[in-house]
Amino acid sequence: MDTITPTPQAGWHFDNSYAALPDIFRAELPPMPVQAPRLLLFNRTLALELGLQPEVLESDYGAAVFGGNQLPQGARPIAQAYAGHQFGHFAMLGDGRAILLGEQITPDGKRFDIQLKGSGRTPFSRSGDGRAALGPMLREYIISEAMHALGIPTTRSLAVTLSGEAVYRETAMPGAILTRVAASHIRVGTFEYVAARREPESLRTLADYVIRRHYPLMADAENPYLALLRAFIDRQAALTASWLAVGFIHGVMNTDNMALSGETIDYGPCAFMDDYHPAKVFSSIDTQGRYAFGNQPNVAQWNLVRFAETLIPLLHAEEAQAVALAEEAIEPFPRLFRHHWMLMMRAKMGFYNREPDDVDLLKELLEWMEQQHADYTNTFRDLSRAELPELLAYKEAAFAQWHKKWLARVARQPEPMEDIRRRMRQTNPAIIPRNHKVEEALTAAAQRGDLGPVQQLLAALARPYEELPGLEAYRLPPAPEEVVEQTFCGT
Ligand code: AMP
Ligand code: MG
C-alpha cells in the first residue's frame, strides 16, 4: 500500500509477535481500501491509554488508518486463521472480515491487538463480502465499552469509521469499520484450527505463545499446558459468572467467540435482559435456546471441553493419561463457576461474609423476580435503597416477607447499614445498555445520520454505578411498546 501522506506522530508503537509466528497461523495481507473513510466515533480515553495521540488521529490521517486505506507505521497486517464449533458444528473459519494491524505496546508496557473489523475480503472470507454494516459496528462499540465500564473483561472499541460504501444485507446499508482493541484475538477456535491441521509442533508453538502472552506464571509449572488449561477454565468461569451478575447474554457462544485472554469477544446479537428469566434468548438465530441466559455456564463448559481436547497431545505422552488429566481439569468447572457466581451475587445482595442460607435467599429473590417479571438490574439496585419498602413494586406480599429476611441477614454483619448500601451501589449498576435504548440510538445513527443518541448513550454507560441527574431515562425498563424481542447479528 502506498503511503499517501507523511506519517504524523500518532504514537504507534507496534511489536507484531503473532505475525512472526509460522505461516500456518495467518495470511499476510493489508486491509482493502475503502471509498471515502470518515471517522464517526473515536474513543479518546482509550487512545490515551494506548499511548496514541487523539489530536493526530481525529483527522483525515486517522480516518485513512481506521478505514484501512493507510497502514500505521510499524503495522504488519494479517488475517488470523481459526476454526470453531458454531452451534455445536465444527467449521474452518478465520478472519473473514477483519485484519489485525499489529500489537500496540502501551507506555506502561502492555500489549494490545489493534484490529480492523469490516476491513474487506481475506482468504478466509468464504462467500462473505468481508464488510460490515454501520449498525452492528456501533452496537459492538456501545456494548463493549459498556462492559468495560461495568468492570467486565472485554475487548474494547477505539473507533467506528464510515467506509463511504454501501453493504448489502437485506437492503443497502452504510458500511463501517470497527477498530477493535483486545488483549489478543486468540480463540478456543484457534487451537481447534491447529489441532485439526494435526501439526503437533504448531500446537506447541501456539500454546507456548498463549502462555507467554496471557498466562506467564504458568510457564514455570511442572506441566505448563495443564496449568494453562486450568487457568483458562478458571478465567472463563469468572467471566461467565460476571455476565450472569449483570444480566448479559452473549448470544453466540461459539468456540470461535471465546478468547483465550478471558475477555468477552465478538458482540453480535448479544443483549442485556430487562425482566428476569433464566431461559431468556434474544438472538434471532438461536432458535433452540442453546445460548440462553441461564445456559451460559453449561455452554462455557462445553466449549472448555473442546479446548481441552485440542491440548491432549501436549498434556501427556500417553493419550490415556492425557485424557485423564484433561477430564480432571474440567471436572471442577461447575463448582468453580458457582464459586465465582456466588461471590458476585453475595456482593450484589450486600453480603460480605458467608451464611449457609445465602444461596436460598438468592434463589427466592430470583424466583420472585421471575414470577413478577421484575427488572433484573433495577431490583438489585433498589435493594440498596433505604426507601425500598415505600416503593410500590416492592409492597407485594412475597417480596415484603423476603425483604424482612434480607434485612435481618445484612443486620447480622458488623458493617453499618450505610456502608453496606454504598458498597451495594458499586456492584449493582444503575445503567446498563438496555436493548430499547441501544436500538433507538442505532436507528437514529444508521437511518437518520444522527449520532446524538449514540453519544448520549455512551456518556450514560461510561458511569454505570452512578445516578447522575438527567440520565433517568436510561435507568427505566422499556415501556411495553418499546420492548425489543429479538436481536440480530447483521453480518
Ligand atoms: P461471527 O459470527 O461474526 O463471529 O463470524 C463467524 C465467521 O464468519 C468468522 O470467520 C467471520 O470472519 C466470518 N464472517 C462474518 N461476516 C462476514 C462477512 N461479511 N464476510 C466474510 N466473512 C464473514
Ligand atoms: Mg466471531
Short mmCIF file of C-alpha atoms and ligand atoms in Angstrom, two decimals:
data_model
loop_
_atom_site.label_atom_id
_atom_site.label_comp_id
_atom_site.label_asym_id
_atom_site.label_seq_id
_atom_site.Cartn_x
_atom_site.Cartn_y
_atom_site.Cartn_z
CA MET A 1 0.00 0.00 0.00
CA ASP A 2 1.26 3.47 -0.81
CA THR A 3 1.81 5.96 1.93
CA ILE A 4 -0.43 8.81 0.90
CA THR A 5 0.74 11.39 3.41
CA PRO A 6 3.85 11.61 5.55
CA THR A 7 3.08 9.65 8.72
CA PRO A 8 2.21 12.01 11.57
CA GLN A 9 3.39 11.23 15.07
CA ALA A 10 0.33 9.33 16.19
CA GLY A 11 2.10 7.37 18.92
CA TRP A 12 2.13 3.99 17.18
CA HIS A 13 4.49 1.54 18.78
CA PHE A 14 3.93 -1.82 17.16
CA ASP A 15 5.55 -5.12 18.00
CA ASN A 16 3.94 -7.85 15.93
CA SER A 17 4.65 -11.11 17.67
CA TYR A 18 1.66 -13.01 16.25
CA ALA A 19 2.55 -12.11 12.67
CA ALA A 20 6.01 -13.53 13.36
CA LEU A 21 4.62 -16.99 14.15
CA PRO A 22 4.83 -19.70 11.45
CA ASP A 23 2.71 -19.26 8.30
CA ILE A 24 0.00 -21.70 9.36
CA PHE A 25 -1.42 -19.22 11.86
CA ARG A 26 -2.38 -16.46 9.43
CA ALA A 27 -2.47 -14.95 6.00
CA GLU A 28 -0.45 -11.82 5.45
CA LEU A 29 -2.39 -9.09 3.66
CA PRO A 30 -3.40 -5.46 4.12
CA PRO A 31 -6.96 -4.26 4.66
CA MET A 32 -8.84 -3.41 1.47
CA PRO A 33 -9.08 0.35 0.96
CA VAL A 34 -12.50 2.00 1.10
CA GLN A 35 -14.01 4.76 -1.00
CA ALA A 36 -14.37 7.64 1.44
CA PRO A 37 -13.37 6.91 5.04
CA ARG A 38 -14.91 9.20 7.64
CA LEU A 39 -14.25 8.87 11.36
CA LEU A 40 -17.59 8.68 13.14
CA LEU A 41 -16.66 7.73 16.69
CA PHE A 42 -13.28 7.95 18.33
CA ASN A 43 -12.50 6.81 21.86
CA ARG A 44 -10.12 9.45 23.22
CA THR A 45 -9.81 7.89 26.66
CA LEU A 46 -8.82 4.54 25.22
CA ALA A 47 -6.46 6.19 22.73
CA LEU A 48 -4.60 7.87 25.59
CA GLU A 49 -4.36 4.58 27.49
CA LEU A 50 -2.81 3.06 24.39
CA GLY A 51 -0.28 5.87 24.11
CA LEU A 52 -1.91 7.30 20.99
CA GLN A 53 -2.40 10.99 20.20
CA PRO A 54 -6.09 11.86 19.80
CA GLU A 55 -5.38 15.20 18.07
CA VAL A 56 -3.34 13.41 15.41
CA LEU A 57 -5.84 10.61 14.91
CA GLU A 58 -9.03 12.70 14.82
CA SER A 59 -8.10 13.80 11.31
CA ASP A 60 -8.04 12.63 7.71
CA TYR A 61 -4.97 10.64 8.65
CA GLY A 62 -6.93 8.83 11.39
CA ALA A 63 -9.84 8.18 9.01
CA ALA A 64 -7.39 6.76 6.46
CA VAL A 65 -5.82 4.46 9.07
CA PHE A 66 -9.06 3.29 10.66
CA GLY A 67 -10.72 2.91 7.27
CA GLY A 68 -7.91 0.64 6.13
CA ASN A 69 -6.56 2.99 3.46
CA GLN A 70 -3.25 3.73 5.14
CA LEU A 71 -1.14 1.46 7.28
CA PRO A 72 0.07 2.92 10.54
CA GLN A 73 3.82 2.96 10.98
CA GLY A 74 5.13 -0.42 12.09
CA ALA A 75 1.97 -2.38 11.28
CA ARG A 76 2.26 -5.87 9.81
CA PRO A 77 -1.31 -6.69 8.78
CA ILE A 78 -2.62 -10.24 8.89
CA ALA A 79 -5.86 -12.20 8.88
CA GLN A 80 -5.78 -14.84 11.60
CA ALA A 81 -6.65 -18.46 10.90
CA TYR A 82 -9.06 -20.22 13.24
CA ALA A 83 -11.79 -22.80 13.34
CA GLY A 84 -14.72 -23.18 15.69
CA HIS A 85 -17.80 -25.04 16.78
CA GLN A 86 -20.77 -22.94 15.67
CA PHE A 87 -23.96 -24.05 17.40
CA GLY A 88 -22.21 -27.36 18.02
CA HIS A 89 -20.90 -27.91 14.48
CA PHE A 90 -17.23 -27.75 13.59
CA ALA A 91 -16.10 -25.43 10.78
CA MET A 92 -12.85 -23.96 9.50
CA LEU A 93 -13.27 -20.17 9.73
CA GLY A 94 -10.63 -17.46 10.14
CA ASP A 95 -10.79 -13.68 9.93
CA GLY A 96 -13.16 -13.34 7.01
CA ARG A 97 -13.70 -9.65 7.51
CA ALA A 98 -11.01 -8.49 9.88
CA ILE A 99 -7.36 -7.54 9.69
CA LEU A 100 -5.04 -7.44 12.66
CA LEU A 101 -2.83 -4.41 12.08
CA GLY A 102 -0.42 -5.36 14.83
CA GLU A 103 0.19 -5.19 18.56
CA GLN A 104 0.43 -1.76 20.11
CA ILE A 105 2.77 -1.56 23.08
CA THR A 106 1.41 0.99 25.56
CA PRO A 107 3.56 3.45 27.53
CA ASP A 108 3.25 1.15 30.56
CA GLY A 109 4.40 -1.86 28.54
CA LYS A 110 1.09 -3.60 27.92
CA ARG A 111 0.38 -5.27 24.57
CA PHE A 112 -2.90 -4.84 22.69
CA ASP A 113 -4.08 -6.10 19.32
CA ILE A 114 -5.34 -3.36 17.03
CA GLN A 115 -7.81 -4.94 14.64
CA LEU A 116 -9.99 -3.54 11.87
CA LYS A 117 -13.32 -5.35 11.64
CA GLY A 118 -15.18 -4.95 8.36
CA SER A 119 -11.91 -4.40 6.50
CA GLY A 120 -12.65 -6.34 3.32
CA ARG A 121 -12.20 -9.82 1.94
CA THR A 122 -9.44 -12.15 3.06
CA PRO A 123 -8.51 -15.73 2.15
CA PHE A 124 -10.93 -16.75 4.95
CA SER A 125 -13.96 -14.84 3.67
CA ARG A 126 -15.68 -17.86 2.09
CA SER A 127 -18.84 -16.42 0.50
CA GLY A 128 -18.87 -13.26 2.62
CA ASP A 129 -18.12 -9.75 1.39
CA GLY A 130 -15.61 -9.01 4.13
CA ARG A 131 -17.53 -5.92 5.12
CA ALA A 132 -19.72 -4.79 7.99
CA ALA A 133 -22.76 -2.56 8.28
CA LEU A 134 -22.75 0.55 10.45
CA GLY A 135 -25.44 -0.64 12.89
CA PRO A 136 -23.66 -3.79 14.15
CA MET A 137 -20.31 -1.97 14.43
CA LEU A 138 -21.87 0.81 16.51
CA ARG A 139 -23.58 -1.88 18.54
CA GLU A 140 -20.26 -3.57 19.33
CA TYR A 141 -18.70 -0.19 20.19
CA ILE A 142 -21.52 0.68 22.59
CA ILE A 143 -21.82 -2.66 24.33
CA SER A 144 -18.11 -3.43 24.61
CA GLU A 145 -17.46 0.00 26.15
CA ALA A 146 -20.42 -0.52 28.50
CA MET A 147 -18.99 -3.88 29.57
CA HIS A 148 -15.65 -2.25 30.26
CA ALA A 149 -17.27 0.44 32.39
CA LEU A 150 -19.13 -2.28 34.29
CA GLY A 151 -15.76 -3.83 35.11
CA ILE A 152 -16.11 -6.94 32.97
CA PRO A 153 -13.11 -8.15 30.94
CA THR A 154 -13.78 -7.30 27.30
CA THR A 155 -12.29 -6.29 24.01
CA ARG A 156 -12.65 -2.57 23.51
CA SER A 157 -13.55 -0.17 20.74
CA LEU A 158 -11.28 2.60 19.56
CA ALA A 159 -13.16 3.89 16.53
CA VAL A 160 -16.03 3.47 14.11
CA THR A 161 -15.26 4.67 10.60
CA LEU A 162 -17.75 5.02 7.76
CA SER A 163 -16.43 3.44 4.59
CA GLY A 164 -18.40 5.63 2.22
CA GLU A 165 -19.59 2.42 0.58
CA ALA A 166 -22.84 0.52 0.84
CA VAL A 167 -23.03 -3.03 2.12
CA TYR A 168 -25.90 -5.25 1.05
CA ARG A 169 -27.70 -7.33 3.63
CA GLU A 170 -31.49 -7.44 3.27
CA THR A 171 -31.18 -3.91 1.97
CA ALA A 172 -28.34 -1.49 1.24
CA MET A 173 -26.80 -0.13 4.42
CA PRO A 174 -23.93 2.24 5.17
CA GLY A 175 -20.69 0.29 5.51
CA ALA A 176 -18.42 0.80 8.50
CA ILE A 177 -15.25 -0.48 10.11
CA LEU A 178 -14.76 -1.01 13.81
CA THR A 179 -11.30 -0.59 15.29
CA ARG A 180 -11.15 -3.21 17.99
CA VAL A 181 -8.61 -3.40 20.77
CA ALA A 182 -8.02 -6.71 22.53
CA ALA A 183 -5.53 -8.40 24.83
CA SER A 184 -5.35 -10.74 21.83
CA HIS A 185 -7.70 -12.31 19.33
CA ILE A 186 -6.63 -15.88 20.04
CA ARG A 187 -9.70 -18.04 20.42
CA VAL A 188 -10.54 -21.56 21.51
CA GLY A 189 -11.15 -21.92 17.78
CA THR A 190 -7.51 -21.02 17.09
CA PHE A 191 -6.47 -24.14 18.98
CA GLU A 192 -9.14 -26.17 17.21
CA TYR A 193 -7.78 -24.98 13.89
CA VAL A 194 -4.23 -26.07 14.68
CA ALA A 195 -5.42 -29.34 16.20
CA ALA A 196 -7.46 -30.08 13.06
CA ARG A 197 -4.36 -29.50 10.95
CA ARG A 198 -2.62 -32.20 13.03
CA GLU A 199 0.64 -30.36 13.45
CA PRO A 200 1.80 -31.10 17.00
CA GLU A 201 4.72 -28.69 16.75
CA SER A 202 2.43 -25.82 15.71
CA LEU A 203 0.13 -26.68 18.58
CA ARG A 204 3.02 -26.45 21.00
CA THR A 205 4.09 -23.15 19.43
CA LEU A 206 0.58 -21.73 19.91
CA ALA A 207 0.25 -22.98 23.48
CA ASP A 208 3.68 -21.61 24.40
CA TYR A 209 2.75 -18.30 22.81
CA VAL A 210 -0.52 -18.09 24.76
CA ILE A 211 1.25 -18.96 27.99
CA ARG A 212 3.86 -16.24 27.37
CA ARG A 213 1.26 -13.66 26.42
CA HIS A 214 -1.64 -14.37 28.78
CA TYR A 215 -0.56 -16.82 31.47
CA PRO A 216 3.15 -16.09 32.09
CA LEU A 217 3.06 -17.58 35.59
CA MET A 218 2.10 -20.97 34.16
CA ALA A 219 5.40 -21.24 32.29
CA ASP A 220 7.07 -22.41 35.48
CA ALA A 221 4.50 -25.06 36.31
CA GLU A 222 5.54 -28.70 36.25
CA ASN A 223 3.12 -29.25 33.34
CA PRO A 224 2.64 -25.79 31.78
CA TYR A 225 -0.08 -26.97 29.35
CA LEU A 226 -2.16 -28.46 32.13
CA ALA A 227 -1.61 -25.26 34.11
CA LEU A 228 -2.77 -23.26 31.07
CA LEU A 229 -5.90 -25.38 30.80
CA ARG A 230 -6.71 -24.96 34.49
CA ALA A 231 -6.06 -21.22 34.46
CA PHE A 232 -8.21 -20.68 31.38
CA ILE A 233 -11.03 -22.73 32.90
CA ASP A 234 -10.91 -20.52 35.97
CA ARG A 235 -10.87 -17.29 33.93
CA GLN A 236 -13.81 -18.48 31.86
CA ALA A 237 -15.76 -19.48 34.97
CA ALA A 238 -15.22 -15.98 36.36
CA LEU A 239 -16.14 -14.31 33.07
CA THR A 240 -19.36 -16.28 32.67
CA ALA A 241 -20.28 -15.50 36.28
CA SER A 242 -19.74 -11.80 35.67
CA TRP A 243 -22.08 -11.93 32.66
CA LEU A 244 -24.77 -13.52 34.80
CA ALA A 245 -24.23 -10.94 37.52
CA VAL A 246 -25.20 -8.09 35.15
CA GLY A 247 -27.82 -9.93 33.10
CA PHE A 248 -25.73 -10.19 29.94
CA ILE A 249 -26.50 -12.73 27.23
CA HIS A 250 -23.64 -13.15 24.78
CA GLY A 251 -25.88 -14.70 22.16
CA VAL A 252 -23.27 -16.60 20.10
CA MET A 253 -21.01 -18.51 22.46
CA ASN A 254 -19.41 -20.49 19.66
CA THR A 255 -15.88 -21.69 20.39
CA ASP A 256 -14.54 -19.18 17.87
CA ASN A 257 -16.08 -16.44 20.01
CA MET A 258 -14.29 -17.46 23.21
CA ALA A 259 -10.99 -15.65 23.74
CA LEU A 260 -8.02 -17.25 25.49
CA SER A 261 -7.37 -13.95 27.26
CA GLY A 262 -10.64 -14.36 29.17
CA GLU A 263 -12.13 -11.25 27.59
CA THR A 264 -15.66 -11.04 26.24
CA ILE A 265 -15.31 -11.01 22.46
CA ASP A 266 -17.42 -10.80 19.29
CA TYR A 267 -20.51 -8.85 20.17
CA GLY A 268 -23.20 -9.95 17.77
CA PRO A 269 -26.82 -10.41 18.77
CA CYS A 270 -25.96 -10.00 22.45
CA ALA A 271 -28.36 -8.38 24.89
CA PHE A 272 -28.93 -7.37 28.47
CA MET A 273 -32.16 -8.70 29.83
CA ASP A 274 -34.69 -6.35 31.36
CA ASP A 275 -37.14 -8.59 33.23
CA TYR A 276 -35.52 -11.66 34.71
CA HIS A 277 -35.97 -15.09 33.22
CA PRO A 278 -33.24 -17.75 33.16
CA ALA A 279 -34.35 -19.01 29.72
CA LYS A 280 -34.13 -15.58 28.06
CA VAL A 281 -32.89 -15.60 24.45
CA PHE A 282 -32.74 -12.58 22.17
CA SER A 283 -30.68 -13.76 19.21
CA SER A 284 -32.81 -14.38 16.14
CA ILE A 285 -30.57 -17.28 15.10
CA ASP A 286 -30.60 -19.09 18.47
CA THR A 287 -33.86 -20.93 17.85
CA GLN A 288 -33.07 -23.77 20.28
CA GLY A 289 -32.03 -21.53 23.18
CA ARG A 290 -28.56 -23.05 23.19
CA TYR A 291 -27.14 -19.72 24.34
CA ALA A 292 -29.96 -18.72 26.69
CA PHE A 293 -29.08 -16.59 29.72
CA GLY A 294 -29.01 -19.39 32.27
CA ASN A 295 -27.41 -21.90 29.92
CA GLN A 296 -24.22 -19.87 29.52
CA PRO A 297 -22.25 -21.74 32.20
CA ASN A 298 -23.14 -25.07 30.57
CA VAL A 299 -22.04 -23.80 27.18
CA ALA A 300 -18.84 -22.39 28.64
CA GLN A 301 -18.07 -25.84 30.00
CA TRP A 302 -18.91 -27.48 26.66
CA ASN A 303 -16.52 -25.06 24.93
CA LEU A 304 -13.83 -25.73 27.52
CA VAL A 305 -14.08 -29.46 26.79
CA ARG A 306 -13.44 -28.62 23.12
CA PHE A 307 -10.40 -26.62 24.22
CA ALA A 308 -9.13 -29.41 26.46
CA GLU A 309 -9.43 -31.89 23.57
CA THR A 310 -7.09 -29.79 21.45
CA LEU A 311 -4.45 -29.90 24.20
CA ILE A 312 -4.41 -33.71 24.51
CA PRO A 313 -1.15 -34.16 22.55
CA LEU A 314 0.57 -31.70 24.88
CA LEU A 315 -0.76 -32.85 28.23
CA HIS A 316 0.96 -36.22 28.38
CA ALA A 317 2.99 -38.51 26.12
CA GLU A 318 0.41 -41.25 26.63
CA GLU A 319 -3.01 -40.40 25.29
CA ALA A 320 -5.00 -42.18 28.00
CA GLN A 321 -3.08 -40.27 30.66
CA ALA A 322 -3.58 -37.01 28.79
CA VAL A 323 -7.33 -37.60 28.59
CA ALA A 324 -7.46 -38.35 32.30
CA LEU A 325 -5.62 -35.11 33.08
CA ALA A 326 -7.96 -33.11 30.86
CA GLU A 327 -11.03 -34.64 32.48
CA GLU A 328 -9.64 -33.95 35.92
CA ALA A 329 -9.12 -30.32 34.96
CA ILE A 330 -12.65 -29.86 33.57
CA GLU A 331 -14.47 -31.70 36.32
CA PRO A 332 -14.41 -28.84 38.88
CA PHE A 333 -15.84 -26.30 36.40
CA PRO A 334 -19.39 -26.30 37.82
CA ARG A 335 -18.01 -25.75 41.32
CA LEU A 336 -15.61 -23.07 40.11
CA PHE A 337 -18.36 -21.28 38.27
CA ARG A 338 -20.60 -21.44 41.31
CA HIS A 339 -17.83 -20.11 43.49
CA HIS A 340 -17.31 -17.04 41.29
CA TRP A 341 -21.03 -16.57 40.78
CA MET A 342 -21.89 -16.76 44.48
CA LEU A 343 -19.05 -14.35 45.30
CA MET A 344 -20.55 -11.85 42.88
CA MET A 345 -24.16 -12.48 43.86
CA ARG A 346 -23.32 -12.19 47.56
CA ALA A 347 -21.79 -8.81 46.87
CA LYS A 348 -24.87 -7.81 44.86
CA MET A 349 -27.04 -8.67 47.84
CA GLY A 350 -24.78 -6.81 50.25
CA PHE A 351 -23.45 -9.91 51.97
CA TYR A 352 -19.80 -9.57 52.89
CA ASN A 353 -19.48 -12.76 54.88
CA ARG A 354 -20.98 -16.18 54.35
CA GLU A 355 -24.06 -17.67 55.86
CA PRO A 356 -25.41 -21.08 54.91
CA ASP A 357 -28.81 -19.69 53.88
CA ASP A 358 -27.39 -17.15 51.41
CA VAL A 359 -27.99 -19.42 48.44
CA ASP A 360 -31.62 -19.91 49.43
CA LEU A 361 -32.15 -16.19 49.89
CA LEU A 362 -30.75 -15.59 46.42
CA LYS A 363 -32.86 -18.34 44.89
CA GLU A 364 -36.00 -16.96 46.49
CA LEU A 365 -35.25 -13.50 45.16
CA LEU A 366 -34.62 -14.80 41.65
CA GLU A 367 -37.81 -16.87 41.73
CA TRP A 368 -39.76 -13.84 42.83
CA MET A 369 -38.25 -11.78 40.03
CA GLU A 370 -39.11 -14.47 37.51
CA GLN A 371 -42.73 -14.72 38.68
CA GLN A 372 -43.21 -10.98 38.79
CA HIS A 373 -41.30 -10.26 35.57
CA ALA A 374 -39.27 -7.90 37.71
CA ASP A 375 -36.44 -5.91 36.19
CA TYR A 376 -33.17 -7.68 36.99
CA THR A 377 -30.96 -4.59 37.08
CA ASN A 378 -33.35 -2.35 38.96
CA THR A 379 -34.40 -4.92 41.54
CA PHE A 380 -30.79 -5.36 42.66
CA ARG A 381 -30.13 -1.64 42.53
CA ASP A 382 -33.29 -0.91 44.50
CA LEU A 383 -32.20 -3.33 47.19
CA SER A 384 -29.61 -0.74 48.21
CA ARG A 385 -32.27 1.96 48.66
CA ALA A 386 -33.37 2.80 52.18
CA GLU A 387 -36.78 3.83 50.82
CA LEU A 388 -37.38 0.47 49.11
CA PRO A 389 -40.30 -0.60 51.35
CA GLU A 390 -42.20 2.50 50.25
CA LEU A 391 -41.80 1.77 46.55
CA LEU A 392 -44.99 0.35 45.07
CA ALA A 393 -43.35 -2.56 43.21
CA TYR A 394 -41.99 -3.96 46.45
CA LYS A 395 -45.17 -3.83 48.51
CA GLU A 396 -46.05 -7.23 47.06
CA ALA A 397 -46.51 -9.70 49.96
CA ALA A 398 -43.95 -12.34 48.98
CA PHE A 399 -41.31 -9.71 48.42
CA ALA A 400 -42.06 -7.94 51.69
CA GLN A 401 -41.52 -11.23 53.52
CA TRP A 402 -38.29 -11.88 51.71
CA HIS A 403 -37.14 -8.36 52.43
CA LYS A 404 -37.57 -8.87 56.18
CA LYS A 405 -35.24 -11.88 55.99
CA TRP A 406 -32.81 -9.88 53.91
CA LEU A 407 -32.77 -7.00 56.42
CA ALA A 408 -32.12 -9.41 59.26
CA ARG A 409 -29.34 -11.05 57.24
CA VAL A 410 -27.47 -7.83 56.48
CA ALA A 411 -28.00 -6.60 60.04
CA ARG A 412 -26.01 -9.58 61.34
CA GLN A 413 -22.91 -8.11 59.68
CA PRO A 414 -20.61 -5.74 61.55
CA GLU A 415 -20.69 -3.05 58.82
CA PRO A 416 -23.05 -0.12 59.34
CA MET A 417 -26.07 -0.19 57.01
CA GLU A 418 -24.91 2.98 55.25
CA ASP A 419 -21.63 1.30 54.25
CA ILE A 420 -23.47 -1.75 53.01
CA ARG A 421 -25.79 0.34 50.86
CA ARG A 422 -22.83 2.27 49.44
CA ARG A 423 -20.93 -0.89 48.60
CA MET A 424 -24.03 -2.41 47.01
CA ARG A 425 -24.26 0.58 44.70
CA GLN A 426 -20.76 -0.25 43.48
CA THR A 427 -21.75 -3.75 42.34
CA ASN A 428 -25.32 -3.19 41.18
CA PRO A 429 -25.34 -0.95 38.12
CA ALA A 430 -27.99 1.72 37.72
CA ILE A 431 -27.38 1.91 33.98
CA ILE A 432 -26.92 -0.94 31.52
CA PRO A 433 -27.20 -0.80 27.73
CA ARG A 434 -30.88 -1.57 27.57
CA ASN A 435 -31.95 -3.04 24.24
CA HIS A 436 -34.53 -0.37 23.50
CA LYS A 437 -32.05 2.45 24.15
CA VAL A 438 -29.42 0.72 22.03
CA GLU A 439 -31.90 0.18 19.18
CA GLU A 440 -33.14 3.76 19.42
CA ALA A 441 -29.58 5.08 19.19
CA LEU A 442 -28.63 2.76 16.31
CA THR A 443 -31.73 3.67 14.36
CA ALA A 444 -31.02 7.38 14.72
CA ALA A 445 -27.44 6.87 13.54
CA ALA A 446 -27.96 4.38 10.73
CA GLN A 447 -31.24 5.72 9.34
CA ARG A 448 -31.10 9.45 10.04
CA GLY A 449 -27.37 10.04 10.30
CA ASP A 450 -27.95 11.47 13.77
CA LEU A 451 -25.16 10.42 16.12
CA GLY A 452 -26.53 12.37 19.09
CA PRO A 453 -28.38 9.48 20.77
CA VAL A 454 -25.31 7.21 20.42
CA GLN A 455 -23.10 9.85 22.04
CA GLN A 456 -25.58 10.39 24.88
CA LEU A 457 -25.95 6.67 25.45
CA LEU A 458 -22.17 6.21 25.53
CA ALA A 459 -21.83 9.02 28.07
CA ALA A 460 -24.51 7.44 30.30
CA LEU A 461 -22.94 3.98 30.06
CA ALA A 462 -19.50 5.27 30.97
CA ARG A 463 -20.55 5.68 34.64
CA PRO A 464 -22.95 2.81 35.23
CA TYR A 465 -22.79 2.81 39.01
CA GLU A 466 -23.79 6.45 39.43
CA GLU A 467 -27.20 8.07 39.33
CA LEU A 468 -26.47 11.34 37.63
CA PRO A 469 -29.21 13.89 37.06
CA GLY A 470 -30.65 13.92 33.55
CA LEU A 471 -29.95 10.25 32.91
CA GLU A 472 -33.16 8.84 34.43
CA ALA A 473 -34.41 7.67 31.02
CA TYR A 474 -31.50 5.22 30.76
CA ARG A 475 -32.50 3.55 34.01
CA LEU A 476 -36.08 2.82 33.07
CA PRO A 477 -37.14 -0.57 31.75
CA PRO A 478 -38.80 -0.38 28.34
CA ALA A 479 -42.46 0.55 28.11
CA PRO A 480 -44.49 -2.34 26.63
CA GLU A 481 -44.30 -0.85 23.13
CA GLU A 482 -40.52 -0.34 23.45
CA VAL A 483 -39.64 -3.93 24.31
CA VAL A 484 -37.08 -5.42 21.93
CA GLU A 485 -37.91 -9.09 21.41
CA GLN A 486 -35.06 -10.08 19.11
CA THR A 487 -31.54 -9.03 18.29
CA PHE A 488 -29.67 -9.74 15.06
CA CYS A 489 -26.04 -10.30 14.25
CA GLY A 490 -26.37 -8.44 10.95
CA THR A 491 -23.22 -10.00 9.46
P1 AMP B 1 -19.09 -14.03 13.65
O1 AMP B 1 -20.47 -14.58 13.54
O2 AMP B 1 -19.01 -12.53 13.42
O3 AMP B 1 -18.38 -14.45 14.89
O4 AMP B 1 -18.29 -14.64 12.40
C1 AMP B 1 -18.17 -16.00 12.16
C2 AMP B 1 -17.28 -16.22 10.95
O5 AMP B 1 -17.87 -15.66 9.77
C3 AMP B 1 -15.90 -15.59 11.06
O6 AMP B 1 -14.97 -16.42 10.41
C4 AMP B 1 -16.06 -14.30 10.31
O7 AMP B 1 -14.86 -13.80 9.83
C5 AMP B 1 -16.99 -14.71 9.19
N1 AMP B 1 -17.76 -13.58 8.66
C6 AMP B 1 -18.78 -12.93 9.26
N2 AMP B 1 -19.25 -11.94 8.48
C7 AMP B 1 -18.52 -11.96 7.35
C8 AMP B 1 -18.51 -11.18 6.14
N3 AMP B 1 -19.37 -10.18 5.95
N4 AMP B 1 -17.61 -11.51 5.19
C9 AMP B 1 -16.74 -12.51 5.37
N5 AMP B 1 -16.69 -13.28 6.48
C10 AMP B 1 -17.56 -13.01 7.46
MG MG B 2 -16.72 -14.47 15.70
#
